[in-house]
């Protein structure tokens, strides 16, 4: 009886508990979800982000997740979820919509450049965090321009319709200049030479012509790396840049920057060796790829090039996972380093994916074609780093960084290429004076990364009292995905030769061209040119040879003909610095064949060689030799406008078109041009004591020699024609050379020491010089 009673009580308790549980469950079930506070965002859009649904039980954790999800949309400033009985009330307060964005207070920086830094755009949702982030980006842009004291604050005006107007108020600071750049611990290189290595330059008279004459902490860090790489290339394997200290002057207007270096000892290469335990590796073929030469100056760059070439060759041999490591073996007493290249098999890891981050303008394929590592390739740390350096060398980015993370499997990795873009549009102008042309000026614009495709385009307009010239060019650096740089040019040139030869000339046309790098030193180029040539305004007192270039003279004073030519050039270049070389050589030879259509037939050949040698840290010896020849074919003679005309650009101390064949019986003693020429130059360039070295001004002493000769058939018939033999012209002089932003400007004073009676001299010359 007692057992039955207990069973009855237990059954009753279970029934009562079940009834209570069902009531509790019904009370926790969400019967309705109410959305309040939304103005422009629909209720259904709000509900789509909730983790709770009508008819489901309430869950506090899911309510918290729903609040986070709504905040993550960026649409709301406030979000809360409340329970009202069985209903759920979601209260939101929307972030305002941006109506307009303004920038005020900017005077030194173009507003368009600043607007490019602002990510808040009209119709976007405004948050204080986004406004603050844009202000930081604007301050960073000013900082990169040397205006470290610039302040930027966002100001917000709330309108009655729920929108806002955002104004970034700029208080521009002055340019924080670099008063001086000093080096401590440098023995092998002078302060001047090291200043040429780094990108930062000292402030001075010519700041308007410099791109980095202000203090930028980020650029200083880049300069430390440039200095270290310079030493590693020049034979100092232990070189370190210990510190780069920037001390502000008492006025707060500039900094004194001091780089402290530890050079270590200079080494040369001993014979290199290749060691491998990898089956299938052809060491004989690899030996031919070693750029490390016995007796040569130690260079980390030469070692890296050797490793890269050997790694690629091994991959071609079917050894994709082969790794080449360079192991240096020092002879401290002999100051030599023998490089032992070890070839071994690396881990079998593949590239699963390559992500490119930060390229707002530059398209992915431009970066990928320089990186040269693709998805599915074997992971080779050396080739990946070389790819990063190639991307950096494009000149489109302030920085290029690599990050790796584990892929979907242990043998796969994901590589992220993170880039920070920089300005690639260059605008320039110049005004000057030339002894031969009078006042000269030019305006140019160039884009090195057109539409983010890696292509370049340039436009230039220049002129003087006697010349008007316009040029336009386009280059595709990777034509059809190859290493061939192809492009085209359009040109217009109108020159007044009245003082030299009693006529004017005009040339209008264009060309298509291509250049292929055979190696690091060798390159070959081809071109096709089509031009309309015109000689006009031939004077009554002109030479008979010039008049005969215009059929029908004197009734006609102009003649037009067309040139269609194809040509090639071969170049060898080992100069250490293309702008201001102190060692190395430069050789080039080119030929053009005219007669593939058009009105003229000729073969023109021109060759040039230059050599540079550092006599001391401050003195560079330079030598140059050049020559050319043009001859007609197919029964044609060379026309007047196609001949060579030489003068001060060939042998200083002579006037423009001042040497070579001439009609001595014409009233102006007109220059007639020549079929052949040669010239040589020997020069010493030196630093001028007391002149700030960052200006780029150097003194020069030089000696020139050369000649122009070879009359065409028409000129040879004239009784007053002279200059048909290679009579020597020579001069000696002094000059100033300025490495200006628009090229190597020269001011020279030369005295002819060998000349002909009919030559025209001009002791002083000023202008752009190619040498």
Tab-separated table of N, CA, C and O in Angstrom, residues 42-109:
chain	number	residue	atom	x	y	z
A	42	UNK	N	15.479	49.460	-44.102
A	42	UNK	CA	14.240	48.730	-43.956
A	42	UNK	C	14.274	47.755	-42.798
A	42	UNK	O	15.322	47.238	-42.402
A	43	UNK	N	13.074	47.492	-42.235
A	43	UNK	CA	12.983	46.571	-41.100
A	43	UNK	C	13.452	45.175	-41.483
A	43	UNK	O	14.099	44.481	-40.684
A	44	UNK	N	13.128	44.751	-42.686
A	44	UNK	CA	13.557	43.420	-43.110
A	44	UNK	C	15.078	43.337	-43.199
A	44	UNK	O	15.670	42.278	-42.922
A	45	UNK	N	15.713	44.447	-43.597
A	45	UNK	CA	17.176	44.468	-43.656
A	45	UNK	C	17.776	44.317	-42.267
A	45	UNK	O	18.793	43.648	-42.083
A	46	UNK	N	17.117	44.928	-41.263
A	46	UNK	CA	17.580	44.783	-39.880
A	46	UNK	C	17.402	43.337	-39.426
A	46	UNK	O	18.295	42.720	-38.824
A	47	UNK	N	16.227	42.777	-39.689
A	47	UNK	CA	15.944	41.396	-39.262
A	47	UNK	C	16.923	40.390	-39.888
A	47	UNK	O	17.234	39.361	-39.285
A	48	UNK	N	17.401	40.679	-41.108
A	48	UNK	CA	18.286	39.725	-41.785
A	48	UNK	C	19.600	39.531	-41.052
A	48	UNK	O	20.291	38.531	-41.271
A	49	UNK	N	19.953	40.477	-40.183
A	49	UNK	CA	21.210	40.367	-39.439
A	49	UNK	C	21.009	39.793	-38.036
A	49	UNK	O	21.989	39.587	-37.313
A	50	UNK	N	19.758	39.544	-37.641
A	50	UNK	CA	19.488	39.002	-36.315
A	50	UNK	C	19.743	37.501	-36.284
A	50	UNK	O	19.479	36.791	-37.255
A	51	UNK	N	20.235	37.047	-35.173
A	51	UNK	CA	20.451	35.611	-34.964
A	51	UNK	C	19.247	34.946	-34.293
A	51	UNK	O	19.252	33.742	-34.046
A	52	UNK	N	18.220	35.767	-33.944
A	52	UNK	CA	16.989	35.290	-33.344
A	52	UNK	C	15.854	35.456	-34.338
A	52	UNK	O	15.857	36.399	-35.138
A	53	UNK	N	14.858	34.583	-34.268
A	53	UNK	CA	13.741	34.641	-35.211
A	53	UNK	C	12.425	34.452	-34.457
A	53	UNK	O	12.381	33.880	-33.353
A	54	UNK	N	11.356	34.965	-35.051
A	54	UNK	CA	10.036	34.804	-34.466
A	54	UNK	C	9.685	33.317	-34.408
A	54	UNK	O	9.874	32.572	-35.362
A	55	UNK	N	9.180	32.891	-33.241
A	55	UNK	CA	8.830	31.493	-33.042
A	55	UNK	C	9.929	30.670	-32.402
A	55	UNK	O	9.706	29.527	-32.010
A	56	UNK	N	11.129	31.244	-32.281
A	56	UNK	CA	12.242	30.531	-31.647
A	56	UNK	C	12.384	31.013	-30.203
A	56	UNK	O	11.950	32.116	-29.857
A	57	UNK	N	12.972	30.212	-29.345
A	57	UNK	CA	13.155	30.637	-27.957
A	57	UNK	C	14.200	31.733	-27.855
A	57	UNK	O	15.119	31.815	-28.664
A	58	UNK	N	14.032	32.580	-26.865
A	58	UNK	CA	15.000	33.664	-26.660
A	58	UNK	C	16.309	33.089	-26.131
A	58	UNK	O	16.312	32.216	-25.254
A	59	UNK	N	17.424	33.602	-26.688
A	59	UNK	CA	18.759	33.162	-26.262
A	59	UNK	C	19.614	34.411	-26.086
A	59	UNK	O	19.846	35.167	-27.045
A	60	UNK	N	20.061	34.661	-24.863
A	60	UNK	CA	20.827	35.882	-24.567
A	60	UNK	C	22.118	35.957	-25.385
A	60	UNK	O	22.526	37.040	-25.829
A	61	UNK	N	22.773	34.806	-25.596
A	61	UNK	CA	24.026	34.795	-26.365
A	61	UNK	C	23.761	35.191	-27.818
A	61	UNK	O	24.521	35.958	-28.420
A	62	UNK	N	22.644	34.704	-28.378
A	62	UNK	CA	22.316	35.054	-29.763
A	62	UNK	C	21.887	36.520	-29.865
A	62	UNK	O	22.099	37.170	-30.889
A	63	UNK	N	21.285	37.033	-28.824
A	63	UNK	CA	20.935	38.455	-28.818
A	63	UNK	C	22.202	39.308	-28.866
A	63	UNK	O	22.268	40.318	-29.590
A	64	UNK	N	23.218	38.904	-28.107
A	64	UNK	CA	24.489	39.634	-28.123
A	64	UNK	C	25.150	39.540	-29.498
A	64	UNK	O	25.693	40.534	-30.016
A	65	UNK	N	25.089	38.366	-30.121
A	65	UNK	CA	25.634	38.194	-31.467
A	65	UNK	C	24.894	39.068	-32.485
A	65	UNK	O	25.494	39.614	-33.420
A	66	UNK	N	23.586	39.222	-32.294
A	66	UNK	CA	22.786	40.046	-33.201
A	66	UNK	C	23.205	41.506	-33.108
A	66	UNK	O	23.307	42.207	-34.132
A	67	UNK	N	23.463	41.976	-31.897
A	67	UNK	CA	23.905	43.367	-31.714
A	67	UNK	C	25.241	43.588	-32.415
A	67	UNK	O	25.433	44.591	-33.123
A	68	UNK	N	26.166	42.664	-32.259
A	68	UNK	CA	27.463	42.784	-32.916
A	68	UNK	C	27.331	42.762	-34.431
A	68	UNK	O	28.021	43.502	-35.144
A	69	UNK	N	26.458	41.913	-34.951
A	69	UNK	CA	26.266	41.819	-36.405
A	69	UNK	C	25.699	43.118	-36.962
A	69	UNK	O	26.092	43.560	-38.050
A	70	UNK	N	24.771	43.766	-36.229
A	70	UNK	CA	24.203	45.024	-36.698
A	70	UNK	C	25.234	46.148	-36.665
A	70	UNK	O	25.298	46.980	-37.574
A	71	UNK	N	26.080	46.183	-35.629
A	71	UNK	CA	27.142	47.182	-35.573
A	71	UNK	C	28.140	46.984	-36.722
A	71	UNK	O	28.666	47.943	-37.290
A	72	UNK	N	28.371	45.709	-37.059
A	72	UNK	CA	29.359	45.406	-38.102
A	72	UNK	C	28.940	45.912	-39.473
A	72	UNK	O	29.791	46.107	-40.351
A	73	UNK	N	27.657	46.161	-39.686
A	73	UNK	CA	27.216	46.671	-40.987
A	73	UNK	C	27.685	48.103	-41.230
A	73	UNK	O	27.732	48.554	-42.375
A	74	UNK	N	28.022	48.841	-40.160
A	74	UNK	CA	28.426	50.238	-40.298
A	74	UNK	C	27.254	51.173	-40.493
A	74	UNK	O	27.441	52.380	-40.702
A	75	UNK	N	26.023	50.646	-40.430
A	75	UNK	CA	24.838	51.463	-40.677
A	75	UNK	C	24.320	52.141	-39.414
A	75	UNK	O	23.548	53.111	-39.506
A	76	UNK	N	24.735	51.637	-38.247
A	76	UNK	CA	24.092	52.087	-37.012
A	76	UNK	C	25.119	52.610	-36.011
A	76	UNK	O	26.210	52.061	-35.857
A	77	UNK	N	24.672	53.675	-35.292
A	77	UNK	CA	25.502	54.233	-34.221
A	77	UNK	C	25.158	53.604	-32.880
A	77	UNK	O	26.015	53.465	-32.006
A	78	UNK	N	23.875	53.226	-32.694
A	78	UNK	CA	23.439	52.583	-31.460
A	78	UNK	C	22.533	51.411	-31.801
A	78	UNK	O	21.724	51.488	-32.730
A	79	UNK	N	22.641	50.329	-31.017
A	79	UNK	CA	21.800	49.147	-31.188
A	79	UNK	C	21.511	48.567	-29.803
A	79	UNK	O	22.434	48.416	-28.979
A	80	UNK	N	20.246	48.250	-29.543
A	80	UNK	CA	19.885	47.571	-28.292
A	80	UNK	C	18.748	46.599	-28.564
A	80	UNK	O	17.954	46.801	-29.489
A	81	UNK	N	18.672	45.545	-27.755
A	81	UNK	CA	17.599	44.549	-27.878
A	81	UNK	C	16.954	44.376	-26.505
A	81	UNK	O	17.641	44.083	-25.518
A	82	UNK	N	15.637	44.572	-26.460
A	82	UNK	CA	14.889	44.465	-25.204
A	82	UNK	C	13.752	43.450	-25.364
A	82	UNK	O	13.259	43.226	-26.469
A	83	UNK	N	13.354	42.884	-24.212
A	83	UNK	CA	12.213	41.957	-24.194
A	83	UNK	C	11.011	42.645	-23.564
A	83	UNK	O	11.095	43.248	-22.490
A	84	UNK	N	9.905	42.584	-24.256
A	84	UNK	CA	8.637	43.075	-23.729
A	84	UNK	C	7.641	41.923	-23.751
A	84	UNK	O	6.975	41.667	-24.759
A	85	UNK	N	7.627	41.237	-22.649
A	85	UNK	CA	6.814	40.034	-22.607
A	85	UNK	C	7.384	39.012	-23.568
A	85	UNK	O	8.570	38.664	-23.515
A	86	UNK	N	6.541	38.533	-24.487
A	86	UNK	CA	6.999	37.555	-25.475
A	86	UNK	C	7.505	38.212	-26.746
A	86	UNK	O	7.909	37.525	-27.679
A	87	UNK	N	7.497	39.559	-26.775
A	87	UNK	CA	7.979	40.284	-27.951
A	87	UNK	C	9.428	40.728	-27.756
A	87	UNK	O	9.891	40.926	-26.625
A	88	UNK	N	10.093	40.909	-28.889
A	88	UNK	CA	11.490	41.381	-28.896
A	88	UNK	C	11.514	42.739	-29.593
A	88	UNK	O	11.009	42.870	-30.717
A	89	UNK	N	12.073	43.744	-28.915
A	89	UNK	CA	12.143	45.094	-29.475
A	89	UNK	C	13.610	45.411	-29.801
A	89	UNK	O	14.453	45.405	-28.907
A	90	UNK	N	13.867	45.655	-31.075
A	90	UNK	CA	15.215	46.009	-31.536
A	90	UNK	C	15.230	47.500	-31.824
A	90	UNK	O	14.537	47.981	-32.736
A	91	UNK	N	15.991	48.255	-31.014
A	91	UNK	CA	16.093	49.699	-31.181
A	91	UNK	C	17.418	50.045	-31.860
A	91	UNK	O	18.477	49.606	-31.420
A	92	UNK	N	17.342	50.822	-32.933
A	92	UNK	CA	18.561	51.212	-33.654
A	92	UNK	C	18.579	52.724	-33.842
A	92	UNK	O	17.522	53.378	-33.866
A	93	UNK	N	19.755	53.257	-33.934
A	93	UNK	CA	19.962	54.665	-34.282
A	93	UNK	C	20.957	54.692	-35.427
A	93	UNK	O	22.102	54.244	-35.275
A	94	UNK	N	20.512	55.163	-36.581
A	94	UNK	CA	21.328	55.066	-37.792
A	94	UNK	C	22.481	56.075	-37.789
A	94	UNK	O	22.341	57.191	-37.282
A	95	UNK	N	23.606	55.643	-38.378
A	95	UNK	CA	24.677	56.590	-38.683
A	95	UNK	C	24.213	57.507	-39.802
A	95	UNK	O	23.548	57.051	-40.742
A	96	UNK	N	24.544	58.790	-39.727
A	96	UNK	CA	24.074	59.714	-40.760
A	96	UNK	C	24.732	59.454	-42.112
A	96	UNK	O	25.834	58.904	-42.189
A	97	UNK	N	24.054	59.854	-43.169
A	97	UNK	CA	24.574	59.715	-44.530
A	97	UNK	C	25.376	60.968	-44.883
A	97	UNK	O	24.959	62.095	-44.585
A	98	UNK	N	26.519	60.774	-45.508
A	98	UNK	CA	27.380	61.889	-45.893
A	98	UNK	C	26.779	62.567	-47.121
A	98	UNK	O	26.569	61.933	-48.158
A	99	UNK	N	26.487	63.867	-46.985
A	99	UNK	CA	25.961	64.638	-48.111
A	99	UNK	C	27.098	65.188	-48.969
A	99	UNK	O	27.091	65.043	-50.187
A	100	UNK	N	28.076	65.818	-48.323
A	100	UNK	CA	29.213	66.402	-49.033
A	100	UNK	C	30.467	66.282	-48.173
A	100	UNK	O	30.381	66.196	-46.951
A	101	UNK	N	31.613	66.301	-48.850
A	101	UNK	CA	32.911	66.269	-48.170
A	101	UNK	C	33.740	67.441	-48.679
A	101	UNK	O	33.878	67.629	-49.897
A	102	UNK	N	34.254	68.242	-47.769
A	102	UNK	CA	35.048	69.414	-48.125
A	102	UNK	C	36.436	69.318	-47.498
A	102	UNK	O	36.642	68.640	-46.483
A	103	UNK	N	37.372	70.035	-48.108
A	103	UNK	CA	38.714	70.224	-47.537
A	103	UNK	C	38.977	71.722	-47.510
A	103	UNK	O	38.858	72.392	-48.533
A	104	UNK	N	39.309	72.247	-46.343
A	104	UNK	CA	39.570	73.669	-46.198
A	104	UNK	C	40.935	73.904	-45.567
A	104	UNK	O	41.400	73.105	-44.740
A	105	UNK	N	41.546	75.015	-45.967
A	105	UNK	CA	42.806	75.413	-45.345
A	105	UNK	C	44.040	74.962	-46.082
A	105	UNK	O	45.161	75.283	-45.675
A	106	UNK	N	43.867	74.204	-47.160
A	106	UNK	CA	45.028	73.736	-47.917
A	106	UNK	C	45.453	74.804	-48.915
A	106	UNK	O	44.648	75.285	-49.701
A	107	UNK	N	46.709	75.171	-48.864
A	107	UNK	CA	47.264	76.140	-49.810
A	107	UNK	C	48.468	75.563	-50.537
A	107	UNK	O	48.675	75.827	-51.721
A	108	UNK	N	49.248	74.732	-49.840
A	108	UNK	CA	50.481	74.211	-50.425
A	108	UNK	C	50.271	72.916	-51.186
A	108	UNK	O	51.125	72.514	-51.980
A	109	UNK	N	49.141	72.254	-50.967
A	109	UNK	CA	48.896	70.947	-51.592
A	109	UNK	C	47.601	71.025	-52.388
A	109	UNK	O	46.590	71.559	-51.906
